[in-house]
Coordinates of C-alpha atoms in Angstrom, one line a residue:
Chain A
X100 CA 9.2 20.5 -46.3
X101 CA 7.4 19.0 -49.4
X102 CA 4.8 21.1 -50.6
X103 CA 2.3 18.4 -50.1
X104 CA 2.4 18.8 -46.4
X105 CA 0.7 21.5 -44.5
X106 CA 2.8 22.5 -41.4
X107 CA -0.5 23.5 -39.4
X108 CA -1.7 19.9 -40.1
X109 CA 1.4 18.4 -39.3
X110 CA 2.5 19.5 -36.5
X111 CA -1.1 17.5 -34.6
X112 CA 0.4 14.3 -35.9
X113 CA 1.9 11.9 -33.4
X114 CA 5.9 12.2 -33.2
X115 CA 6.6 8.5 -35.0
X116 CA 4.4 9.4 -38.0
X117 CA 6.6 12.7 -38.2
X118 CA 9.9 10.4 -37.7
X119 CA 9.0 8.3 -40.5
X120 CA 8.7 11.8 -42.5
X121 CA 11.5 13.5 -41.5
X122 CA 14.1 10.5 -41.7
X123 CA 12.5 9.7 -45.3
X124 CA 13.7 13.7 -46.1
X125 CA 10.0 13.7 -47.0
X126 CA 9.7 16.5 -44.2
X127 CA 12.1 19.3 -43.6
X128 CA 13.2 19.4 -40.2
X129 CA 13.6 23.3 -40.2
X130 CA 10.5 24.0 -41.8
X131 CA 8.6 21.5 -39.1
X132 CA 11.0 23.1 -36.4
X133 CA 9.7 26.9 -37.4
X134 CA 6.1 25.8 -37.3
X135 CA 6.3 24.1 -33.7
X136 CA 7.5 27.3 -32.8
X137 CA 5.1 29.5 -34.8
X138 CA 2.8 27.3 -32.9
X139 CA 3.9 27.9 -29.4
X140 CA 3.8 31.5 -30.4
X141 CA 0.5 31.5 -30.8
X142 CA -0.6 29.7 -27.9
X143 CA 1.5 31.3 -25.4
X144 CA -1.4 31.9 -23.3
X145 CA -1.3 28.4 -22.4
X146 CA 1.9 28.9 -20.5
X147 CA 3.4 25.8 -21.6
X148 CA 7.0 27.4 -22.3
X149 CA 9.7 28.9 -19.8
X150 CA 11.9 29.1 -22.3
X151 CA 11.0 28.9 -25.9
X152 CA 14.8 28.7 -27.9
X153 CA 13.7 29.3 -31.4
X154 CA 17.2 30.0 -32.7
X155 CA 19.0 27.3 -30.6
X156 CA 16.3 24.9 -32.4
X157 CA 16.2 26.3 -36.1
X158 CA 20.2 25.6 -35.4
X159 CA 20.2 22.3 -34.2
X160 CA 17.3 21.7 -37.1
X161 CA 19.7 23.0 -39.6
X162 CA 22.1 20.1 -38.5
X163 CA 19.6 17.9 -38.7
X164 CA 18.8 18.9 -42.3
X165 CA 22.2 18.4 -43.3
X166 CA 22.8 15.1 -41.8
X167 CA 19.9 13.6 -43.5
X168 CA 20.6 14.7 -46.5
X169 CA 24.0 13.4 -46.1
X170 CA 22.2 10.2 -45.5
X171 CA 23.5 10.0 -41.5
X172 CA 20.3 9.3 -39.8
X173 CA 21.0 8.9 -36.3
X174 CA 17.3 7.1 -35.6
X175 CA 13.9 7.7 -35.2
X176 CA 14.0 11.1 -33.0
X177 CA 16.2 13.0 -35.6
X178 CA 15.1 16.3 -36.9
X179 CA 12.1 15.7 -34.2
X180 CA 11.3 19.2 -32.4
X181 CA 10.8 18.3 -29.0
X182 CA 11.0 19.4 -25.4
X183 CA 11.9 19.3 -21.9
X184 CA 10.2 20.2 -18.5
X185 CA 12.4 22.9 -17.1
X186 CA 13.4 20.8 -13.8
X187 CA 15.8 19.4 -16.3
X188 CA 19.0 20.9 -17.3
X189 CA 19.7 21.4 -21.0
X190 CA 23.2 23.1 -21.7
X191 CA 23.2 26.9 -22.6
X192 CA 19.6 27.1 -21.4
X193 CA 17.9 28.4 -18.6
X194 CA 17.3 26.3 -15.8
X195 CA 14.7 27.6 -12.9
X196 CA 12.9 24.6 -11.9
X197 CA 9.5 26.9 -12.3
X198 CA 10.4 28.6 -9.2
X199 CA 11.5 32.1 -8.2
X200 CA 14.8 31.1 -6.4
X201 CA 17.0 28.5 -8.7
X202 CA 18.0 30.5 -12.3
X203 CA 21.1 29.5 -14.0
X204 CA 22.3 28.7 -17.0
X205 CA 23.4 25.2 -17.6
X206 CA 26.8 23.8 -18.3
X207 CA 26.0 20.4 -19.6
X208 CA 22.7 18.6 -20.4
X209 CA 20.7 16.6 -17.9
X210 CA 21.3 12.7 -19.0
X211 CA 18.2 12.0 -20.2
X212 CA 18.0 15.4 -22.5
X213 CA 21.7 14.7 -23.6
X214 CA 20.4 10.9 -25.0
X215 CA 17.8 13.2 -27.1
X216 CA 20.6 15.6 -28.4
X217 CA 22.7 12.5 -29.1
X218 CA 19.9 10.8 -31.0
X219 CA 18.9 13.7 -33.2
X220 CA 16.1 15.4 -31.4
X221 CA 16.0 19.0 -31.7
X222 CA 15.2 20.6 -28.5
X223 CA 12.7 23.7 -28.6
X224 CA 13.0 24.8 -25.1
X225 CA 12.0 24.3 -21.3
X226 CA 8.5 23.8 -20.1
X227 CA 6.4 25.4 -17.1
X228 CA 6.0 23.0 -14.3
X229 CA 5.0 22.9 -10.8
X230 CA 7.3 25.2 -8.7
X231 CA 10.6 22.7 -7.9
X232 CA 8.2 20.0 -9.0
X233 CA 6.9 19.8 -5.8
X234 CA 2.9 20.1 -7.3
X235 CA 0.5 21.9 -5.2
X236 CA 1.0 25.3 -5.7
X237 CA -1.2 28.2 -6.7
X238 CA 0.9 30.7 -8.3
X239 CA 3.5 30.2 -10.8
X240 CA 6.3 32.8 -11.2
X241 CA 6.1 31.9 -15.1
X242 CA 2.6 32.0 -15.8
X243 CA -0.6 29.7 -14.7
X244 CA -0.6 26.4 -16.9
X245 CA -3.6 26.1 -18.7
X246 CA -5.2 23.3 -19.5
X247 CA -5.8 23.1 -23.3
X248 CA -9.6 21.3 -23.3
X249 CA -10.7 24.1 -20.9
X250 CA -8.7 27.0 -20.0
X251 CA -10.4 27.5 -16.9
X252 CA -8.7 24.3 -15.5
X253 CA -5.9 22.8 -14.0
X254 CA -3.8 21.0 -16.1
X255 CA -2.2 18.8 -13.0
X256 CA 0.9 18.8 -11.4
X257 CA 3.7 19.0 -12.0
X258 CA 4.7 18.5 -15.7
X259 CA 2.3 21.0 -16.7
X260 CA 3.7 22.5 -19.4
X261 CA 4.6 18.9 -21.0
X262 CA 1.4 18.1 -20.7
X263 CA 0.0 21.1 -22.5
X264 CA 2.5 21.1 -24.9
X265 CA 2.1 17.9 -26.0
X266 CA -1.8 18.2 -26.0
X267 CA -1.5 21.4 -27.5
X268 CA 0.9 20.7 -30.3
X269 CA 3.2 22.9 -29.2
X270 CA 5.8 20.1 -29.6
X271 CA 6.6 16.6 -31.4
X272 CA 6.8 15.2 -27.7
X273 CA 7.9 15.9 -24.1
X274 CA 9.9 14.6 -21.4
X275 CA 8.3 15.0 -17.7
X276 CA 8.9 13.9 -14.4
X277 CA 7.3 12.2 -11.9
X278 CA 8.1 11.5 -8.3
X279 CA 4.5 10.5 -6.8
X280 CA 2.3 11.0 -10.0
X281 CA 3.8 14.4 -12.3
X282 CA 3.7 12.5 -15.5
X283 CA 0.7 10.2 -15.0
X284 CA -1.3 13.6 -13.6
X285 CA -1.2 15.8 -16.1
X286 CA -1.0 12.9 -18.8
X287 CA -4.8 12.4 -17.7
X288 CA -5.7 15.6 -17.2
X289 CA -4.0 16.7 -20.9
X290 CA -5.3 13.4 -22.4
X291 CA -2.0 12.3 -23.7
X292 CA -0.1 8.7 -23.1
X293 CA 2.5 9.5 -20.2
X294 CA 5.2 6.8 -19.1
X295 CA 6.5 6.7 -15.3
X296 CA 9.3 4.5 -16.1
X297 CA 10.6 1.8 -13.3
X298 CA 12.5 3.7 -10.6
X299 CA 16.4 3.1 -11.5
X300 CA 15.6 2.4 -15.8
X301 CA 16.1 6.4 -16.9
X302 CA 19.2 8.4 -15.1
X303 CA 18.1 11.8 -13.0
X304 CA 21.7 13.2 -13.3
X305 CA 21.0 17.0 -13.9
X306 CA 17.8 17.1 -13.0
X307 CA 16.4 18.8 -9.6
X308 CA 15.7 16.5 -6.9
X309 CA 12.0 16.3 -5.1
X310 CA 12.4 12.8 -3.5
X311 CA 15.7 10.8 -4.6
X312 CA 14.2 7.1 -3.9
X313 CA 10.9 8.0 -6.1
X314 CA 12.0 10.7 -8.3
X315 CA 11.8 9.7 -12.5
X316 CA 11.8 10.9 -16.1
X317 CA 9.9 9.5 -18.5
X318 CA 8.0 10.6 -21.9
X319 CA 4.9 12.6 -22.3
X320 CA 3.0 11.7 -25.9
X321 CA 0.6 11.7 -28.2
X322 CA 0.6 8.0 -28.7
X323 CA 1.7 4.5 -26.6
X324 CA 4.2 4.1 -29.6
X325 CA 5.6 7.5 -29.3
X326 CA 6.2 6.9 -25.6
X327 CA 8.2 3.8 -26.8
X328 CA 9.7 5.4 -29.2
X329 CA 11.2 8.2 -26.5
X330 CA 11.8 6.0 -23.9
X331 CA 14.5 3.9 -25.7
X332 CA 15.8 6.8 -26.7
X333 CA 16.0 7.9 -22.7
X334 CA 16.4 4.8 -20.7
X335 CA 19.8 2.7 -19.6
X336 CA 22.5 2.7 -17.6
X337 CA 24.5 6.1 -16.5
X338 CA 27.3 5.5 -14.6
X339 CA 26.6 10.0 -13.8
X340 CA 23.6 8.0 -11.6
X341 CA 24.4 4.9 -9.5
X342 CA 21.2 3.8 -9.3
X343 CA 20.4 3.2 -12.7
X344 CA 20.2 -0.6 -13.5
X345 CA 22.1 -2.2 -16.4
X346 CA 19.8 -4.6 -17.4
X347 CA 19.4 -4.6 -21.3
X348 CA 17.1 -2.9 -22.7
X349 CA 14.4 -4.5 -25.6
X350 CA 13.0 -2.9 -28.1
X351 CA 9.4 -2.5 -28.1
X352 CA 7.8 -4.8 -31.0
X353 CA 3.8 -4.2 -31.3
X354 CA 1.9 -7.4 -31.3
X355 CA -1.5 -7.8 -32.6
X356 CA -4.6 -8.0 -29.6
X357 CA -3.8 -9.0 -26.5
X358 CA -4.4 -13.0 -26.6
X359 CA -3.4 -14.6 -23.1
X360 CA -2.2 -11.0 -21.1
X361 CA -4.0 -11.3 -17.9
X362 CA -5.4 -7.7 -16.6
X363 CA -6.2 -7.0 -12.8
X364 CA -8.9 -4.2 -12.0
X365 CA -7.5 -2.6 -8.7
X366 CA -11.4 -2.8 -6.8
X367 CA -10.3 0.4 -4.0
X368 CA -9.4 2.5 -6.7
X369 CA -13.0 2.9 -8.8
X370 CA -15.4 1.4 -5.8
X371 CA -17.0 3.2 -2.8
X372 CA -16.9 6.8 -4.3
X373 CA -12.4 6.8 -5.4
X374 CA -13.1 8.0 -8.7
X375 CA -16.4 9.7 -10.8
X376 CA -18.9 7.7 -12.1
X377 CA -18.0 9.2 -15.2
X378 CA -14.7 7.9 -15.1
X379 CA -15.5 4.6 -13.1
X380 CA -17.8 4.0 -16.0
X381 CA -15.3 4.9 -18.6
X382 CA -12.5 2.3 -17.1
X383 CA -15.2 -0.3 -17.1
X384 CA -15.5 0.5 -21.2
X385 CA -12.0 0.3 -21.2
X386 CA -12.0 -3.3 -20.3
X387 CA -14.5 -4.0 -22.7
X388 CA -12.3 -3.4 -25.0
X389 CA -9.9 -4.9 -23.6
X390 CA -11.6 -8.5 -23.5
X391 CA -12.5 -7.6 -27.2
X392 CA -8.4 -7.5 -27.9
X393 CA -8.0 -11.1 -26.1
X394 CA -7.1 -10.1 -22.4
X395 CA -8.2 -11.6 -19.6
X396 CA -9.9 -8.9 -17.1
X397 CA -9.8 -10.0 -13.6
X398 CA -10.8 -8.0 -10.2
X399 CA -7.9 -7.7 -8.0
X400 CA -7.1 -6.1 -4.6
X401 CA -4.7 -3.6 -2.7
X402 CA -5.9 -3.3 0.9
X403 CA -3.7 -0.5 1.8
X404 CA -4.9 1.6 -1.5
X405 CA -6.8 4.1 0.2
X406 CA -3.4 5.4 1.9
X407 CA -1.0 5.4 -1.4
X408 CA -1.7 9.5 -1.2
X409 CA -0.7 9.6 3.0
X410 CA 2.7 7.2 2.5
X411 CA 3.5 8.5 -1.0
X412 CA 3.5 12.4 0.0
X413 CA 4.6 11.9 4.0
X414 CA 8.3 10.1 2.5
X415 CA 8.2 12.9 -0.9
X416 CA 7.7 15.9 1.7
X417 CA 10.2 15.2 4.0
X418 CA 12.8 14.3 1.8
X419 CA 11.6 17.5 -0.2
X420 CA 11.8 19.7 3.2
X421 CA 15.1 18.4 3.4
X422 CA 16.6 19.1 -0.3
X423 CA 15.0 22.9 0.9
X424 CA 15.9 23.8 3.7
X425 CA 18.4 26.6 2.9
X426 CA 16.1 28.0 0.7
X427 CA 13.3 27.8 3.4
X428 CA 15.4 29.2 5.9
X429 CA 16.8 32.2 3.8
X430 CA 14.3 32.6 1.0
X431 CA 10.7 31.8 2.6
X432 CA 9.2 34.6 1.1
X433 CA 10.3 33.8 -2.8
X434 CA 7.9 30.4 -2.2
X435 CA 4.8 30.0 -3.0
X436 CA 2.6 30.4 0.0
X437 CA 1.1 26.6 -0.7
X438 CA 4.6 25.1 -1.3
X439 CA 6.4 27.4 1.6
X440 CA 3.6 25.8 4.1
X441 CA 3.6 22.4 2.9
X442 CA 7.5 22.2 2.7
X443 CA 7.5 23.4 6.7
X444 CA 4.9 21.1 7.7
X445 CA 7.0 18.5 6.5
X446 CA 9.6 19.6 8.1
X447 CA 8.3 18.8 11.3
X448 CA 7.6 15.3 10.7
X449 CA 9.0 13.0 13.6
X450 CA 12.0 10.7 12.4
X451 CA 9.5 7.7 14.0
X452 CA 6.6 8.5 11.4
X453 CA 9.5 8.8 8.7
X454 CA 10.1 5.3 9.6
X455 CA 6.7 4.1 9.7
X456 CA 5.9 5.0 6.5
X457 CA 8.7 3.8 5.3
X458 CA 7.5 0.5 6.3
X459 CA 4.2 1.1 5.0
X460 CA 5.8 1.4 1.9
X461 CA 7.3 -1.8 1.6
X462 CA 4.3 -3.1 3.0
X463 CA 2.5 -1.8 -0.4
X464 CA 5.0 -2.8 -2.5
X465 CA 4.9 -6.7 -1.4
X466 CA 1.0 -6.0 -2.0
X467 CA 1.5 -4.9 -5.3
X468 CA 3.8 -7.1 -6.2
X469 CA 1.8 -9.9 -5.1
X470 CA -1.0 -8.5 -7.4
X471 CA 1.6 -8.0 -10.1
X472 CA 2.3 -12.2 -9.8
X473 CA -1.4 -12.9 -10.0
X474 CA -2.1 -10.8 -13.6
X475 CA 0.4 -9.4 -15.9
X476 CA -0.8 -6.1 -15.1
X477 CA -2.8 -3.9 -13.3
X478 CA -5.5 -0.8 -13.8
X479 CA -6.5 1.7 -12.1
X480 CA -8.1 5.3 -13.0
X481 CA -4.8 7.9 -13.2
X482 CA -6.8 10.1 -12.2
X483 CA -10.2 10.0 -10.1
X484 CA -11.5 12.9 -12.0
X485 CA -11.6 15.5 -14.8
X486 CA -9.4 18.3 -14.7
X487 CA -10.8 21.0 -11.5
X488 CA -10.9 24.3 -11.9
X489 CA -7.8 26.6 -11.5
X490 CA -7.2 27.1 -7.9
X491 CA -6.9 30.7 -6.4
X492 CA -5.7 29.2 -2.4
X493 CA -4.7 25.7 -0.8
X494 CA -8.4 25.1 1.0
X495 CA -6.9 23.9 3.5
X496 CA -8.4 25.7 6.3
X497 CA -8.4 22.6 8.6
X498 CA -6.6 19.5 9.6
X499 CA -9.6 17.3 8.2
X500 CA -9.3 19.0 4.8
X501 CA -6.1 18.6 4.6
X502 CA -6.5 15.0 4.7
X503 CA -9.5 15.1 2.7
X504 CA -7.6 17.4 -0.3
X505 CA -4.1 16.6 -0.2
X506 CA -3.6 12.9 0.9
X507 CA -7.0 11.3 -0.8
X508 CA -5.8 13.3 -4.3
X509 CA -2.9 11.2 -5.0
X510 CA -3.8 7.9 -3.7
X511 CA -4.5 6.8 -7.2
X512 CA -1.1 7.3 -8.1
X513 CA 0.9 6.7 -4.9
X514 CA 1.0 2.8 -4.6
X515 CA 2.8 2.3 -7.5
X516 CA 5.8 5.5 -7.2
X517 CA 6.0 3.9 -3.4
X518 CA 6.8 0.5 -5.3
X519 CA 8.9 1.9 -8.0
X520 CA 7.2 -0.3 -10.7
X521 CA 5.9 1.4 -14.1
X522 CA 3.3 3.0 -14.9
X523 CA 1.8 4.7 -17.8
X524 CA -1.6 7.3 -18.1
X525 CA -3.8 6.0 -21.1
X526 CA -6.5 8.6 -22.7
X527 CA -9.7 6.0 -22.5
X528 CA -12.6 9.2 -22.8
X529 CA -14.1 12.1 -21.9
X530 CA -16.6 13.5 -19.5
X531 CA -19.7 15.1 -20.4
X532 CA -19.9 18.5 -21.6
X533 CA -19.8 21.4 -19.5
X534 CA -23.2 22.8 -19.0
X535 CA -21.8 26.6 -18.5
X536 CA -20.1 25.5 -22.3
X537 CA -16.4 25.8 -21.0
X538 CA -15.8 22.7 -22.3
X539 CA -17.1 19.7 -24.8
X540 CA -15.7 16.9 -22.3
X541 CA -12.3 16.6 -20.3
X542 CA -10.1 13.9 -21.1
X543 CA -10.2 10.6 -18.8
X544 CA -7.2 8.3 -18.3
X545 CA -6.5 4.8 -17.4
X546 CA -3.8 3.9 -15.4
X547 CA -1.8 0.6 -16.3
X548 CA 1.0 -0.9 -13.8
X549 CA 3.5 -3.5 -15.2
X550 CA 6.4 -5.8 -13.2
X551 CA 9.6 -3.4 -13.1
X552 CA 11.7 -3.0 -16.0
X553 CA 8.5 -4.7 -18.0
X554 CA 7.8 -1.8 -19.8
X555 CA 6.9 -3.3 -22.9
X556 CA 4.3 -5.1 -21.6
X557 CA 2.4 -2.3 -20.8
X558 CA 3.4 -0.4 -24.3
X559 CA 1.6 -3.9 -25.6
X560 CA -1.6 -3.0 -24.2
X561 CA -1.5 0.7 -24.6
X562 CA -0.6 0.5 -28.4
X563 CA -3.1 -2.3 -28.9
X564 CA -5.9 -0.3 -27.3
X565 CA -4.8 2.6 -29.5
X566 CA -5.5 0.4 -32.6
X567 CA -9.1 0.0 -32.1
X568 CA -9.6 3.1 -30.2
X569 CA -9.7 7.3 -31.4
X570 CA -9.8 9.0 -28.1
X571 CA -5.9 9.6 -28.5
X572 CA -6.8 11.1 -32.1
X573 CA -8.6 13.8 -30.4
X574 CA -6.9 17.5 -30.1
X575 CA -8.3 20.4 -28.3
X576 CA -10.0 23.2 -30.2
X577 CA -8.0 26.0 -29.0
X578 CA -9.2 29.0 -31.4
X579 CA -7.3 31.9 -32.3
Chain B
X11 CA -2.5 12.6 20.6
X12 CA -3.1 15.9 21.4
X13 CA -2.7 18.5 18.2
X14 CA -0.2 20.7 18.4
X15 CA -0.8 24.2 19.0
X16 CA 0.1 27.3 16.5
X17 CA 2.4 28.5 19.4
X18 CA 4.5 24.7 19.2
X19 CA 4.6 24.5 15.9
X20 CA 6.4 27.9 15.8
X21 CA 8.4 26.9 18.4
X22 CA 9.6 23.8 17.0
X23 CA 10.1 25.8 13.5
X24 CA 12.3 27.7 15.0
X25 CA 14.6 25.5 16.8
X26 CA 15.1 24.0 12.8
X27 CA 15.3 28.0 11.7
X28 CA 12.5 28.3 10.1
X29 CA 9.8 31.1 10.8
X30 CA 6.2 31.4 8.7
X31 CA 5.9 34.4 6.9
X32 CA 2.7 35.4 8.5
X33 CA -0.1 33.9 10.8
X34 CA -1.8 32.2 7.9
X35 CA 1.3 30.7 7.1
X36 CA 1.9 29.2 10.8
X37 CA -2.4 27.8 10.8
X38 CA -2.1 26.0 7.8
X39 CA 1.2 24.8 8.6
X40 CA -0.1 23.8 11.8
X41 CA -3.3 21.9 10.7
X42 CA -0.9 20.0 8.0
X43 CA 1.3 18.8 10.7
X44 CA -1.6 17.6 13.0
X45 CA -3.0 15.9 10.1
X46 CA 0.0 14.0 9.1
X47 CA 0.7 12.7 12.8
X48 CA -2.8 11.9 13.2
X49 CA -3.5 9.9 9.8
X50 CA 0.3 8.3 10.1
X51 CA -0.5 7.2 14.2
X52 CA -3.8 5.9 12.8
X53 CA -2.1 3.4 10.3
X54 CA -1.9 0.0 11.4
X55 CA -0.9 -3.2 9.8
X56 CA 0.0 -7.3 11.6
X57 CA 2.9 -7.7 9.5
X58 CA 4.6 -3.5 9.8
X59 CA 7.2 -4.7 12.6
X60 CA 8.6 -7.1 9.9
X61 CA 9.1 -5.1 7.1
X62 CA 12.7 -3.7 6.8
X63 CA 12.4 -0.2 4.9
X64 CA 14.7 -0.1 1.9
X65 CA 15.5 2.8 -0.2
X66 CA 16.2 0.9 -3.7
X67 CA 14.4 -2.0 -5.1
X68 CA 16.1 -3.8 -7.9
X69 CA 19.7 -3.6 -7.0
X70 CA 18.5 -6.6 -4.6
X71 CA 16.5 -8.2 -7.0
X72 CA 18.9 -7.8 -10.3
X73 CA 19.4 -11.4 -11.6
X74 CA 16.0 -12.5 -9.8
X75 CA 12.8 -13.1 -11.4
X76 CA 10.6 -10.4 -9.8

């Protein structure tokens, strides 16, 4: 690393200002390897890490070292420490899935963290997460995932530790996943950019399962550019994954403002009480800004809004308490009490109300695809509030909160995993301070939905917001 | 439709093999049950009977324009 550079500075920078360093030589990839890690070291309390593989990565940085001084650059992500939520495999690491049951070593990389190998990324290690990504549940067998702009609070569900680590600078960049909102969650909650790519664009070979017909990977970032950056890297056919599309994948060019891209406010999901009027407020400042870029900002509609949380998590439960049920028969006891109730709940669904809402799902997905042929793309709040404080049991203590906490919780997020378009969390804010002083603001996140496989389009916005906007600059004070 | 009872929900737990680690366990299973039959019975839509439910999007619509 040149002496110029300080590797507590650098390591807050966003992953394609340290690409341009690295690949330039300008930046040792060993020395900026040793101070993620110094770094993650320091913040363990966070519980962003599972497994933190300092000598795997100082190896795989050493390689890098060499090949760019040899002038064999593999692309932007080489010599990049990054890493992976731990519901992905990563060969010769440990592999638990955040719960107390699954724990193996891998044989071979999960597709997606094999594409990052390939293109030069070192890998640091495996991140905490919801246990089996299911989200929901109130202790963790590997430590309680703090959020980094107050400790006190959650930092969503389930890619956790990506979230944190990213926020935290505990890594370059992160890869999540996201069946009904695990990327776009703790995205907003972390105030980092987080892409749920198009169901079908970025293989799930070697990762665990939650709900096959929703589940994705996508990146977790400091910036829209890094996200776009990543997700090149990720994205594209596998034939280890059927369902992955071979369409061909374009490069993500930034354009200046936003002259002619038509933007539809979803009404449901900031009217009548779904989100804060902190965070109502701070999408409505959002589209300012917007309309300052050039965009066109339009109110649009999605009648069956409201039940995106009901029809997202009925289908992702029962295809979870399927994917468990060995475990839940033989291992009940090694769950979480939140996940072990939840997962037998759903086991109980009737096949008719599988059926139903699997109807109800399409009937959302021709809603928002209607929507998606009026504008370009749509907005909603990712999430309808700031980060809540750290749970200690379910609250469900009766059938009308479970509707009330579980189903209304994820409506925000469920429309668009049930319609398998993409959709990335955009930091836009913060709240107010705390007035107990446990934190100067939580971050606030935008949602933006784009046409599958358009991707790009919503990079557009994202990065062109990010060019006349700081809240993405901002990193938590963490202290000693 | 009537809620099920903690009693029914065991029993039907068990005929799948699958028995709540304590009584806690078997109430808030049982009020998340209940609520999922209740909201899911509640939804209602003119056009539900015509909608085929499909498992994968694009591999219809590859080569299409949507």
């Amino acid at each position: 690393m040149s002496s110029s550079h300080n590797p507590g500075e650098l390591v807050l920078r966003p992953a394609t200002e340290l690409s341009a360093l690295l690949t330039s030589g300008e930046v040792s990839p060993v020395a900026l390897t040793q101070a993620f890690i110094d770094r993650a070291k320091r913040y363990a309390r966070l519980n962003a890490y599972i497994t933190l593989d300092e000598e795997g990565a100082l190896r795989q940085a050493a390689q890098a070292e060499d090949e760019i001084k040899r002038g064999m650059i593999r692309g932007p992500l080489h010599g990049l420490p990054v890493a992976v939520k731990d519901q992905f495999d990563a060969k010769g690491l440990r592999t638990t899935a955040g719960s107390k049951i699954v724990d193996y070593i891998a044989s071979e990389d999960a597709t997606a963290v094999g594409r990052l190998r390939e293109a030069g990324a070192v890998i640091l290690g495996k991140l905490n997460l919801s246990e089996f990504a299911l989200g929901g549940n109130v202790t963790h067998p590997y430590g309680i995932p703090h959020n980094p702009w107050d400790e006190t609070r959650q930092a969503g569900q389930s890619s956790s530790g990506s979230g944190i680590a990213v926020a935290a600078s505990l890594c370059a960049a992160a890869l999540g996943g996201d069946t009904a909102g695990s990327i776009r969650g703790p995205s907003a909650w972390c105030g980092i950019t987080g892409l749920r790519p198009t169901w079908g664009r970025v293989s799930r070979n070697g990762a665990w399962p939650m709900a096959w017909f929703m589940d994705t990977i996508g990146p977790m970032t400091k910036t829209v550019a890094d996200a776009a950056m990543i997700f090149q890297a990720i994205a594209g056919h596998d034939p280890k994954d059927p369902n992955t599309s071979s369409r061909p994948l374009t490069p993500f060019e930034p354009e200046r403002g936003l002259e002619g891209m038509r933007v539809g406010v979803i009404r449901e999901s900031i009217d009548n009480g779904m989100a804060t009027a902190d965070v109502a407020a701070g999408v409505e400042e959002a589209m300012e800004v917007l309309r300052g870029l050039g965009a066109t900002v339009l109110d649009e509609t999605l009648p069956l809004f409201e039940h995106g949380g009901l029809i997202s998590n009925g289908l992702a439960d029962s295809e979870a308490a399927n994917i468990h049920r060995k475990f839940l028969r033989e291992r009940p006891e090694d769950y979480d009490f939140a996940s072990r109730r939840r997962l037998m709940a759903a086991s109980l669904l009737p096949a008719a109300a599988y059926v139903k809402l699997s109807r109800f799902r399409m009937l959302m997905r021709r809603d928002v695809m209607a929507a998606l042929g009026r504008v370009d793309l749509l907005v909603t709040p990712a999430q309808a509030e700031g980060a809540p404080k750290l749970p200690t049991s379910t609250g469900m203590t009766s059938k009308e909160a479970v509707m009330r906490q579980y189903f209304g919780l994820r409506a925000h997020r469920g429309p668009f995993n049930l319609s398998g378009v993409p959709a990335m969390a955009l930091p836009i804010g913060f709240t107010p301070a705390d007035p107990e002083g446990t934190h100067a603001g939580l971050p606030m996140s935008l949602q933006v939905i784009g046409r599958p496989f358009d991707e790009n389009r919503i990079f557009q916005l994202g990065h062109a917001y990010q060019e006349v906007t700081t809240w993405h600059e901002r990193r938590p004070e963490l202290g000693a | 439709m009537p809620d099920l009872t903690p009693e029914e929900v065991r029993t039907q737990l068990s005929a799948i093999g699958l028995t709540p680690v304590d009584q806690e366990d078997l109430d808030e299973i049982t009020y998340r049950i209940n609520a999922v039959n209740e909201a899911v019975l509640a939804l209602e839509h003119p056009d539900e009977d015509a909608q085929e439910p499909r498992m994968v999007f694009w591999l219809n619509e590859e080569g299409s324009n949507e």
